[in-house]
Coordinates of C-alpha atoms and ligand atoms in Angstrom, one line a residue:
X12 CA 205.8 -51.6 73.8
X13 CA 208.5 -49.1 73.3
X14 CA 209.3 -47.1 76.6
X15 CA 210.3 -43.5 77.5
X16 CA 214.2 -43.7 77.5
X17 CA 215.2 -44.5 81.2
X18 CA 216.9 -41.3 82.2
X19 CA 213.6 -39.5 81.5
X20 CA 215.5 -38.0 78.0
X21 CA 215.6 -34.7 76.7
X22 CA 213.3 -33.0 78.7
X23 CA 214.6 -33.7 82.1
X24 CA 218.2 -32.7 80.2
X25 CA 216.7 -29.4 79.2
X26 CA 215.5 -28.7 82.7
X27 CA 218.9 -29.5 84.9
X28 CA 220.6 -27.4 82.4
X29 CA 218.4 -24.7 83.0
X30 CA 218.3 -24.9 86.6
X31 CA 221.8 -25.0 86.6
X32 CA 221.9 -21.7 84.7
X33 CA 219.3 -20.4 87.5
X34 CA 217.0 -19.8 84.3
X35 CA 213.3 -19.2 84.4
X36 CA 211.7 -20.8 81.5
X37 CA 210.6 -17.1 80.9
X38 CA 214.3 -16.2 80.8
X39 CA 216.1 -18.6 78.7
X40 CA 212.7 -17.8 76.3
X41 CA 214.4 -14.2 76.5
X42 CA 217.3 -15.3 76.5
X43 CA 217.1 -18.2 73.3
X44 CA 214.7 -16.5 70.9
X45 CA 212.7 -19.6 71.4
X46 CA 208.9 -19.4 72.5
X47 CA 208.6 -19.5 76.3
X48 CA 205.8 -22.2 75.4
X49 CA 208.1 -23.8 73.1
X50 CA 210.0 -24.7 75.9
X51 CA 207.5 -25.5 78.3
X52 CA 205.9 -28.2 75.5
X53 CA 210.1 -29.9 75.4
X54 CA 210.2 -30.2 79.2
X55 CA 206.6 -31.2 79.8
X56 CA 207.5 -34.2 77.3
X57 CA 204.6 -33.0 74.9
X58 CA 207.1 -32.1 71.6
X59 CA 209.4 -35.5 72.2
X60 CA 211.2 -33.9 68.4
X61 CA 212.2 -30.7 68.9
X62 CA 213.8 -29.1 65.9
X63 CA 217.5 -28.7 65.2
X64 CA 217.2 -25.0 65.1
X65 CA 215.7 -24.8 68.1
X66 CA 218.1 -27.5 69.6
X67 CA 221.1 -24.9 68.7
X68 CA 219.2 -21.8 70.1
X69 CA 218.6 -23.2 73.6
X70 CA 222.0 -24.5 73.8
X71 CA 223.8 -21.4 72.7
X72 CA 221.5 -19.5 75.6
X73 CA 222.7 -21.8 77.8
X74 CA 226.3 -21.5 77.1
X75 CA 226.8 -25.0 76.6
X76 CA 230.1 -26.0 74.7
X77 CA 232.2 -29.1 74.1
X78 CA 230.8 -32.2 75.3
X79 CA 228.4 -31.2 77.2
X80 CA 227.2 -29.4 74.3
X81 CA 227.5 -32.8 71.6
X82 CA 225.7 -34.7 74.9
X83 CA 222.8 -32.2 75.0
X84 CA 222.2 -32.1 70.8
X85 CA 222.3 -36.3 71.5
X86 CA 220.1 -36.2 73.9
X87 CA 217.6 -34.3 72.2
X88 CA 218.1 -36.5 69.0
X89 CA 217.6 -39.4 70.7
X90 CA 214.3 -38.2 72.2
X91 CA 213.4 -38.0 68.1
X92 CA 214.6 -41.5 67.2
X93 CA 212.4 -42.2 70.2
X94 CA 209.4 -40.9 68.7
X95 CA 210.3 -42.4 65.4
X96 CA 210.0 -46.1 66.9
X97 CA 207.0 -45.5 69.0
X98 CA 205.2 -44.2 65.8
X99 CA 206.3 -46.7 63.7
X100 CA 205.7 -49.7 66.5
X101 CA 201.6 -48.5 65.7
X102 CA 202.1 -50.3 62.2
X103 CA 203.0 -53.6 64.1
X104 CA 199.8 -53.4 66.6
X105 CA 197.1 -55.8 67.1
X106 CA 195.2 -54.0 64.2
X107 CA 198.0 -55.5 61.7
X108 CA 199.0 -58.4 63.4
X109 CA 195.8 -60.1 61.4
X110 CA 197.0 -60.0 57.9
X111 CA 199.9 -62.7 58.1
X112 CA 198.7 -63.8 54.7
X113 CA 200.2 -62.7 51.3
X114 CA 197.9 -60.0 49.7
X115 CA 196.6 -61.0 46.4
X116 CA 196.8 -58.8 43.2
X117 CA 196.6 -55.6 43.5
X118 CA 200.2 -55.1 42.2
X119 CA 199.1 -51.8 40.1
X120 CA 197.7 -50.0 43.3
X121 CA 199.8 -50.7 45.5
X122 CA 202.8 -49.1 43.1
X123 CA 200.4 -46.2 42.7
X124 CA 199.7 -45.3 46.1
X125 CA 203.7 -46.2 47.3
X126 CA 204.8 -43.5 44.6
X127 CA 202.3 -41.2 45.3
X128 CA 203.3 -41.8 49.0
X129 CA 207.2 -40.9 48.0
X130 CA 207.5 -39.9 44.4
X131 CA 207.6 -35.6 43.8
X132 CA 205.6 -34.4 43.5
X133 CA 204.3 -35.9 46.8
X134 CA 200.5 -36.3 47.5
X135 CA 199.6 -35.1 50.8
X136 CA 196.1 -36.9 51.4
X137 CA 195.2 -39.4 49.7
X138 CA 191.6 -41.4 50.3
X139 CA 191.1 -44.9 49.4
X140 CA 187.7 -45.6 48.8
X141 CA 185.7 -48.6 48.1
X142 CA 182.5 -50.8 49.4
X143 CA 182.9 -52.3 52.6
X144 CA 185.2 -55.8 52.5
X145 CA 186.9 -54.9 49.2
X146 CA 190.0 -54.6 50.8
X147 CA 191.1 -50.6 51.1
X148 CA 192.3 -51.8 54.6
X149 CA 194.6 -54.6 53.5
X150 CA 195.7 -52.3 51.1
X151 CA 197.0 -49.0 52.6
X152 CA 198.5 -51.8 55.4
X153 CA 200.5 -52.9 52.2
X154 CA 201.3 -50.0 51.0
X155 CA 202.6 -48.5 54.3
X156 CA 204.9 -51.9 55.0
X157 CA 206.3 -51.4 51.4
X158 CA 206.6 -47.5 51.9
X159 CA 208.6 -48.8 55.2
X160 CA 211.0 -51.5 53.9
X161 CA 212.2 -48.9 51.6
X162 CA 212.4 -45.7 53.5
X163 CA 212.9 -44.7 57.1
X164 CA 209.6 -42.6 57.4
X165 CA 207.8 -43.0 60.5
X166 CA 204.6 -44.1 60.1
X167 CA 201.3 -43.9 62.8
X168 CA 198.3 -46.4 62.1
X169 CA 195.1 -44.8 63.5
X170 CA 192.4 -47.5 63.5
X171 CA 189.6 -45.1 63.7
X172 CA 186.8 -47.4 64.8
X173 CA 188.7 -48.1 68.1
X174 CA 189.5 -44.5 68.8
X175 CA 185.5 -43.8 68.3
X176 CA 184.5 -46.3 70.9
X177 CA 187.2 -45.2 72.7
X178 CA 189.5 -48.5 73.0
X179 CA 192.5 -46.6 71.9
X180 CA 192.0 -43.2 74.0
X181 CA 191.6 -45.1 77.0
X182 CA 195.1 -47.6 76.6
X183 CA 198.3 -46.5 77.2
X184 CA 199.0 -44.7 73.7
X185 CA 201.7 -42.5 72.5
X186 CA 201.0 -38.5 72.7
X187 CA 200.5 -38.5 68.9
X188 CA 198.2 -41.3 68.8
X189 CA 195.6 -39.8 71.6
X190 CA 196.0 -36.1 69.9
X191 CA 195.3 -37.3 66.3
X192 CA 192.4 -40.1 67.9
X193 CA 191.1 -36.8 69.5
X194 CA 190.8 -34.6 66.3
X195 CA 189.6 -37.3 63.7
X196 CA 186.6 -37.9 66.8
X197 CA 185.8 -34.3 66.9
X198 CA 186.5 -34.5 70.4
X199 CA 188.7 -31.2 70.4
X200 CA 191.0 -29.5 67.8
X201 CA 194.1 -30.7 68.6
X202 CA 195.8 -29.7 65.6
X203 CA 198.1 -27.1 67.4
X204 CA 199.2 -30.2 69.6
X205 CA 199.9 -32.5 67.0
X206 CA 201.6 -29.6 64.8
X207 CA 204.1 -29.0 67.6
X208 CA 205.0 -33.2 68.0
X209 CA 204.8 -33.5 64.2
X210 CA 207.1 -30.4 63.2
X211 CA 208.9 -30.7 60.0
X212 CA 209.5 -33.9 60.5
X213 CA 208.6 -36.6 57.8
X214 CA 205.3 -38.9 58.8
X215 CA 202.9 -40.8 57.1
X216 CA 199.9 -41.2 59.2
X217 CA 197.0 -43.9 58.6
X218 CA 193.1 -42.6 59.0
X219 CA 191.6 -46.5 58.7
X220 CA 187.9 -46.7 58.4
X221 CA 187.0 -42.7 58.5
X222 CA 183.5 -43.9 57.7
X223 CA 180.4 -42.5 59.9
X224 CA 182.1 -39.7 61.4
X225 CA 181.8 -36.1 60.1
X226 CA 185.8 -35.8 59.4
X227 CA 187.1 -32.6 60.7
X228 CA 188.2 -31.0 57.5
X229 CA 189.7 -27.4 58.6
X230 CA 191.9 -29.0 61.6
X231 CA 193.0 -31.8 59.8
X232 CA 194.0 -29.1 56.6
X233 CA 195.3 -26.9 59.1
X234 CA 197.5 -29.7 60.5
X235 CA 198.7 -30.3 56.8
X236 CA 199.6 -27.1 56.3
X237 CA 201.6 -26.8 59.5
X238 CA 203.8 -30.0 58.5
X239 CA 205.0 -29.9 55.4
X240 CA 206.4 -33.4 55.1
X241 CA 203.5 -35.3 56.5
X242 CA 201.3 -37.1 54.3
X243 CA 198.0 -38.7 55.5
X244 CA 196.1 -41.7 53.9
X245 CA 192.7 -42.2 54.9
X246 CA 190.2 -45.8 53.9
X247 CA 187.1 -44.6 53.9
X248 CA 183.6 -45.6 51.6
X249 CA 183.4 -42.2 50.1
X250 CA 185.9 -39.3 49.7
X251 CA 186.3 -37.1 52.0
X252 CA 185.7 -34.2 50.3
X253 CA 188.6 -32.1 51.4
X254 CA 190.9 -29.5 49.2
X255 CA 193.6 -31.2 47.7
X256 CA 192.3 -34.9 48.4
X257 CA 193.6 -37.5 45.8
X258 CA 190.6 -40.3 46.3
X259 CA 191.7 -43.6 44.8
X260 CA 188.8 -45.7 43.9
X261 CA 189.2 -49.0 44.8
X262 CA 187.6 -51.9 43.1
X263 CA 187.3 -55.8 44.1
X264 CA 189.5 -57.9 42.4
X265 CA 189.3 -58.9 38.7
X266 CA 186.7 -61.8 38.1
X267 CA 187.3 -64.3 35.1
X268 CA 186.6 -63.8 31.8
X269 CA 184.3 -67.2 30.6
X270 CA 187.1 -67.7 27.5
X271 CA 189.4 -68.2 30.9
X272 CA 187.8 -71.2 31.8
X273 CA 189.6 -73.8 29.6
X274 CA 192.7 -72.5 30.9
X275 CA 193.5 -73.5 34.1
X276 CA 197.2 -72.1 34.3
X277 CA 195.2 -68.7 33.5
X278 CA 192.3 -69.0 35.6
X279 CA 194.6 -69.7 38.4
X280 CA 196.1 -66.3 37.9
X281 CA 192.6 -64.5 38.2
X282 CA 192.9 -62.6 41.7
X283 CA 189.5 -63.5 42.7
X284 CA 190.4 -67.2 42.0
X285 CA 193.9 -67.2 43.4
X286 CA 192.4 -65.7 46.7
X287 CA 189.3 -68.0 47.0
X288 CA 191.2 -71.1 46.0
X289 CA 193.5 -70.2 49.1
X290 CA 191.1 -69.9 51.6
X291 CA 188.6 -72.7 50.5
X292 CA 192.3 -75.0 51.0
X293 CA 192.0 -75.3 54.8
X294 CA 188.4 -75.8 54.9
X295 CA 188.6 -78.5 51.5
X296 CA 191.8 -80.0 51.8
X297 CA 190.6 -82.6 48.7
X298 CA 189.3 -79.6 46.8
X299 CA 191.4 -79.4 43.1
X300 CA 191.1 -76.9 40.3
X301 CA 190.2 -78.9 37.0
X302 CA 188.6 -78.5 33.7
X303 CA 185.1 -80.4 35.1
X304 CA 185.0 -78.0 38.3
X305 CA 186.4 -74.6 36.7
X306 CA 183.4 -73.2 35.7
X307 CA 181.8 -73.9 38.9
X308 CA 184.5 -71.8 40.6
X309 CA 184.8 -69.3 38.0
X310 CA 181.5 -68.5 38.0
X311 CA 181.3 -68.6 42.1
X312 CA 184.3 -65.5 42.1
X313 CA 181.5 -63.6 39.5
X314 CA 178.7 -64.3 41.7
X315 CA 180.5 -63.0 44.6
X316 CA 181.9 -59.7 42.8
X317 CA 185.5 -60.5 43.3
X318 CA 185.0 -59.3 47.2
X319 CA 187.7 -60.1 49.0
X320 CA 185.4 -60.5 52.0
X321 CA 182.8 -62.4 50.4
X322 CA 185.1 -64.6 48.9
X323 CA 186.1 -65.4 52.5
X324 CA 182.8 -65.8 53.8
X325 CA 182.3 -68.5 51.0
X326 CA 185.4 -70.2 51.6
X327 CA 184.8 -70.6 55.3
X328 CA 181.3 -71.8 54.6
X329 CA 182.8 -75.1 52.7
X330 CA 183.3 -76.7 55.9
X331 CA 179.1 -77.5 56.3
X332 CA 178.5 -77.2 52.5
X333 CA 180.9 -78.3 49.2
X334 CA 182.0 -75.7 47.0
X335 CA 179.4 -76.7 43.9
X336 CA 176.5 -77.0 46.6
X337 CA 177.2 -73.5 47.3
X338 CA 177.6 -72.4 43.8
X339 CA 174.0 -74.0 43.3
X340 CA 172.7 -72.2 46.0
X341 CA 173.5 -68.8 44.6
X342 CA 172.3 -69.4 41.1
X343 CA 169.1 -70.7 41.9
X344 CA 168.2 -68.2 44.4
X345 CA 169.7 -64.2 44.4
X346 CA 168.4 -64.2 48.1
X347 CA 171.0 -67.0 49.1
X348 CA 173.8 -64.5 48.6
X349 CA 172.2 -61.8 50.6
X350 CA 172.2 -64.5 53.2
X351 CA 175.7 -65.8 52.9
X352 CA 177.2 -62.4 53.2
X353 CA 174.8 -61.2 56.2
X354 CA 176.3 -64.6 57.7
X355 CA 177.3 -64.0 61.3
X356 CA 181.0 -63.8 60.7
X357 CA 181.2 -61.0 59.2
X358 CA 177.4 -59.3 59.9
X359 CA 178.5 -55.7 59.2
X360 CA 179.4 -56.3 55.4
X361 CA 175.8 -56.2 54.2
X362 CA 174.5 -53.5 56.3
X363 CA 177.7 -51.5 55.4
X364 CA 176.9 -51.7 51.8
X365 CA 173.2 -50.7 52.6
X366 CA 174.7 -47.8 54.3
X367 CA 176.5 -46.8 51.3
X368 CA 173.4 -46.6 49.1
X369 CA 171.2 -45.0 51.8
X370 CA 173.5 -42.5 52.6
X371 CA 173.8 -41.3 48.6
X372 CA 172.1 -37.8 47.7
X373 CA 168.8 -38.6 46.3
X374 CA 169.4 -38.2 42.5
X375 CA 172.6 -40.7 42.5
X376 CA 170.2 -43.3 44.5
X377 CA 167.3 -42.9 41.9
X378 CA 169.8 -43.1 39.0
X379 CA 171.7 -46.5 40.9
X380 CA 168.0 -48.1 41.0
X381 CA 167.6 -47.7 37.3
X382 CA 170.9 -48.6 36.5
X383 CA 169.7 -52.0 37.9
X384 CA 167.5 -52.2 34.5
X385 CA 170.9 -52.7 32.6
X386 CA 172.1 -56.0 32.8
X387 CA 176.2 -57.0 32.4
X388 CA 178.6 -54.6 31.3
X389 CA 177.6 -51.3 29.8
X390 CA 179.0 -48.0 28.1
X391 CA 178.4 -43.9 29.1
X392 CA 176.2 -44.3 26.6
X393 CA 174.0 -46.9 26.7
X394 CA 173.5 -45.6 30.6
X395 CA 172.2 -42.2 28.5
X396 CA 170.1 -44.3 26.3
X397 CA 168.7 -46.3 29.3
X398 CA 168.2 -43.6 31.7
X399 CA 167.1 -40.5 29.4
X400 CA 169.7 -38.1 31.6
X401 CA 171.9 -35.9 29.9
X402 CA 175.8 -36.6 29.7
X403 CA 177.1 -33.9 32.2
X404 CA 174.5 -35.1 34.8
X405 CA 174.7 -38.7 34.4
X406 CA 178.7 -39.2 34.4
X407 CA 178.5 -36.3 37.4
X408 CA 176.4 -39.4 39.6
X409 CA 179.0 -42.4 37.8
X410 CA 181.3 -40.6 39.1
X411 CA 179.9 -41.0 43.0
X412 CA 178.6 -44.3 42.4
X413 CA 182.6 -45.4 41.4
X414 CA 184.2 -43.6 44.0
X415 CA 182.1 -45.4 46.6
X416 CA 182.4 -48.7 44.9
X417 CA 178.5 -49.6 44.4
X418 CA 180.1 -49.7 40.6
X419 CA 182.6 -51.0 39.1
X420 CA 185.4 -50.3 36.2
X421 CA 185.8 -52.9 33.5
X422 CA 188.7 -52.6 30.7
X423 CA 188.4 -54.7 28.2
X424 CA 190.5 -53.9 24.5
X425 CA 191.4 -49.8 25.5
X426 CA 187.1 -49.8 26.3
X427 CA 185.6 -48.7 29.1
X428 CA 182.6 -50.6 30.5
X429 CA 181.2 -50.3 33.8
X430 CA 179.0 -52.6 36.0
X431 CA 176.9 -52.7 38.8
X432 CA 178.3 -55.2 41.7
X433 CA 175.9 -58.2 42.3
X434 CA 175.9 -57.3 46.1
X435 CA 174.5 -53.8 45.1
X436 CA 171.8 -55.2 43.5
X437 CA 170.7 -57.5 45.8
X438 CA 170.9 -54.7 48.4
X439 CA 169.1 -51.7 46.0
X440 CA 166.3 -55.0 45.2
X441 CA 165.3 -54.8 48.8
Ligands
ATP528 N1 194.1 -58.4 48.0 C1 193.8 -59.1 49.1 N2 194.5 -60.3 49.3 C2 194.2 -61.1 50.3 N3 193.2 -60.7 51.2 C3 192.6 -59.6 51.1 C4 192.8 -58.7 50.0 N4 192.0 -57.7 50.1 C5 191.3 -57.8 51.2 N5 191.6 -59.0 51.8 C6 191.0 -59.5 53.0 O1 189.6 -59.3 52.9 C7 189.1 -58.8 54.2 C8 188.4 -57.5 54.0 O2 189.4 -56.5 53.7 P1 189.5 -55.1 54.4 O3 189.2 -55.2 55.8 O4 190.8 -54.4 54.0 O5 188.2 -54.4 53.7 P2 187.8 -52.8 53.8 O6 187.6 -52.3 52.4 O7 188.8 -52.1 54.7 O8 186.4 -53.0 54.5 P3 185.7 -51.9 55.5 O9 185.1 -50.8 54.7 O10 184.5 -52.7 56.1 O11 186.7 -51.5 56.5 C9 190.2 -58.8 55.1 O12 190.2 -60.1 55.8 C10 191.5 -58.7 54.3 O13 192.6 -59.3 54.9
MG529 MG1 188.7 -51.2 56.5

């Protein structure tokens, strides 16, 4: 953990110069042009970056000149390149230590979001959104180190699920941290607080897993408006719904094509494949890709939607049961999928996707259940041929149903198909 600097920094340098002036806070306020509560917020320690302008204005009220001048400007950019460290020491908590492992695909997105991220014109909040396990997470974590290797922008990971049960609010957390764990809980509108830490200073912070909480639209736009260089990226199952949002729908990686079958070297490069084939290693050691077996795995990474998570859950099940046994399983009974992703490692995946159709508005629920009555990939218009619903009304519900994952997006020759996840079936089914 990064600690205060030793000498108690700036705001202890701030005070013993103002003492030594025999200054009131009220006076050098007076005295500075600076707010008295300004002031108060850098010697309390709760603004660790004061601004440069600010900086000058206190010590030009304070007469400083010379070196004790250059020593107070250091001191008080130190206290910033303080704050810089602590922030970006969140990306490296226990929450990231997890993902050691390369991230598979996802090579498009990730250049999307880092450019939206730092690219003018800048997005300022940006959504990913997706069904549970498909890997918005892992992603924005990506994204973020990439954003990082590049640039020096401080970034703060808020693992919103801790903050709720209140994990993080309890520990021994930076300022910023509690403030922003405080507003995204609706605890209290801390925007003013984190406005005056924040300042113009750049900052990308991380909302992970804004899902079940009624997000605090006006503070957290207020806070965006207040800081003009921050930028906030949020994983959640459904947009926000905020002004200005950017939502980036995220789908679960690409599944084979059958004509990809007879070729290994391009079956390999399917993302699903590549990351099932990774973790089923460890658990399979004598497990080999080869023409006999690579319909069997192909058609295991379809089953399973391309899920990240699911794929995992298969893979570690391969310690009790072979790969093909599995695949067996699934074809010859739907339910067996319902119970290998409800398995006890990961028991929240199912239930989340439940959540995710339960909580739709009525109409986009009906519509999803009749969508089940197409099977494979379909067009815009065979769903209007299907359902009877006219076109404004029926791509108004795709819409939802893409942005929180329950369907997905299929290219195939510059045409647009869509499909409904196997997972979402089995979980609209019951
Ligand atoms: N592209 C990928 N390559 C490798 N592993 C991945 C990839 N995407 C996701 N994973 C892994 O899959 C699991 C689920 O991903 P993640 O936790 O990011 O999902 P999520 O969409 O955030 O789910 P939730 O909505 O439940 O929070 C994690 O173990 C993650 O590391
Ligand atoms: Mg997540």
């Amino acid at each position: 953990m990064v600690r205060a600097p030793a000498n108690g920094g700036f705001p202890q340098v701030l005070r013993l110069q103002r003492l030594r002036c025999g200054l009131t806070q009220l006076q050098l306020a007076a005295l500075s042009t600076v707010s008295v509560r300004a002031i108060r917020d850098v010697e309390s320690g709760r603004v660790a970056s004061p601004r440069r302008t600010t900086v000058d204005l206190l010590a030009g009220a304070l007469q400083l000149t010379g070196q004790v001048r250059v020593a107070f400007c250091r001191a008080a950019q130190a206290e910033s390149s303080y704050l810089d460290r602590m922030v970006t020491d969140s990306m490296r908590s226990d929450t990231f230590t997890r993902a050691t492992d390369d991230l598979v695909g996802r090579d498009h997105e990730l250049d999307t979001i880092a450019g939206l991220l730092v690219r003018a014109p800048r997005q300022r909040l940006l959504t990913v959104t997706g069904i549970s396990g498909v890997g918005k997470s892992r992603l924005a974590l990506e994204a973020g180190r990439r954003v990082l290797a590049e640039f020096d922008i401080p970034m703060l990971w808020v693992p919103v699920s801790d903050t709720r049960n209140d994990r993080t609010a309890k520990g021994p957390m930076p300022a910023l941290l509690r403030a922003m764990a405080t507003l995204i809980t609706g605890r209290a509108d801390t925007s003013d607080e984190l406005a005056a830490i924040i300042g113009t200073a750049p900052m990308i912070v991380f909302l992970d897993g804004l899902d079940d909480v009624p997000v605090p639209a006006p503070p957290l736009l207020r806070l965006l408006m207040e800081c003009p260089q921050l930028t906030v990226v949020a994983t959640a199952r459904m947009p926000l719904d905020i002004p200005g949002e950017c939502v980036l729908p995220l789908a679960p990686l690409a599944v084979p094509e059958p004509c990809q079958e007879r070729d290994l070297d391009s079956l390999v490069r399917v993302p699903s494949v590549g990351l099932l084939l990774r973790q089923v290693a460890p658990m399979q050691p004598d497990f080999r890709l080869n023409l006999a077996n690579a319909s069997m795995v192909a058609g295991l990474c379809r089953i399973l939607d391309g899920l990240p998570a699911a794929l995992g859950l298969a893979a570690s099940q391969c310690l009790t049961e072979p790969l093909p046994n599995l695949y067996e399983q699934l074809i010859n009974d739907p339910r067996n999928l319902h119970a290998l992703i409800s398995g006890h490692s990961e028991p929240m995946l199912y239930s989340a996707v439940i959540r995710s159709i339960e909580t739709l508005p009525k109409g986009h629920r009906t519509l999803l259940n009749r969508l089940m009555e197409i099977d494979g990939r379909w067009t815009v218009n065979d769903a209007i041929g299907a359902t009877g619903l006219p076109r404004p009304e029926l791509t108004r519900s795709l819409h939802v149903l893409l942005t929180r994952g329950l369907l997905r997006r299929v290219e195939q020759q510059g045409n647009y198909f869509i499909s409904m996840l196997n997972i979402v079936r089995h979980a609209c089914a019951e």
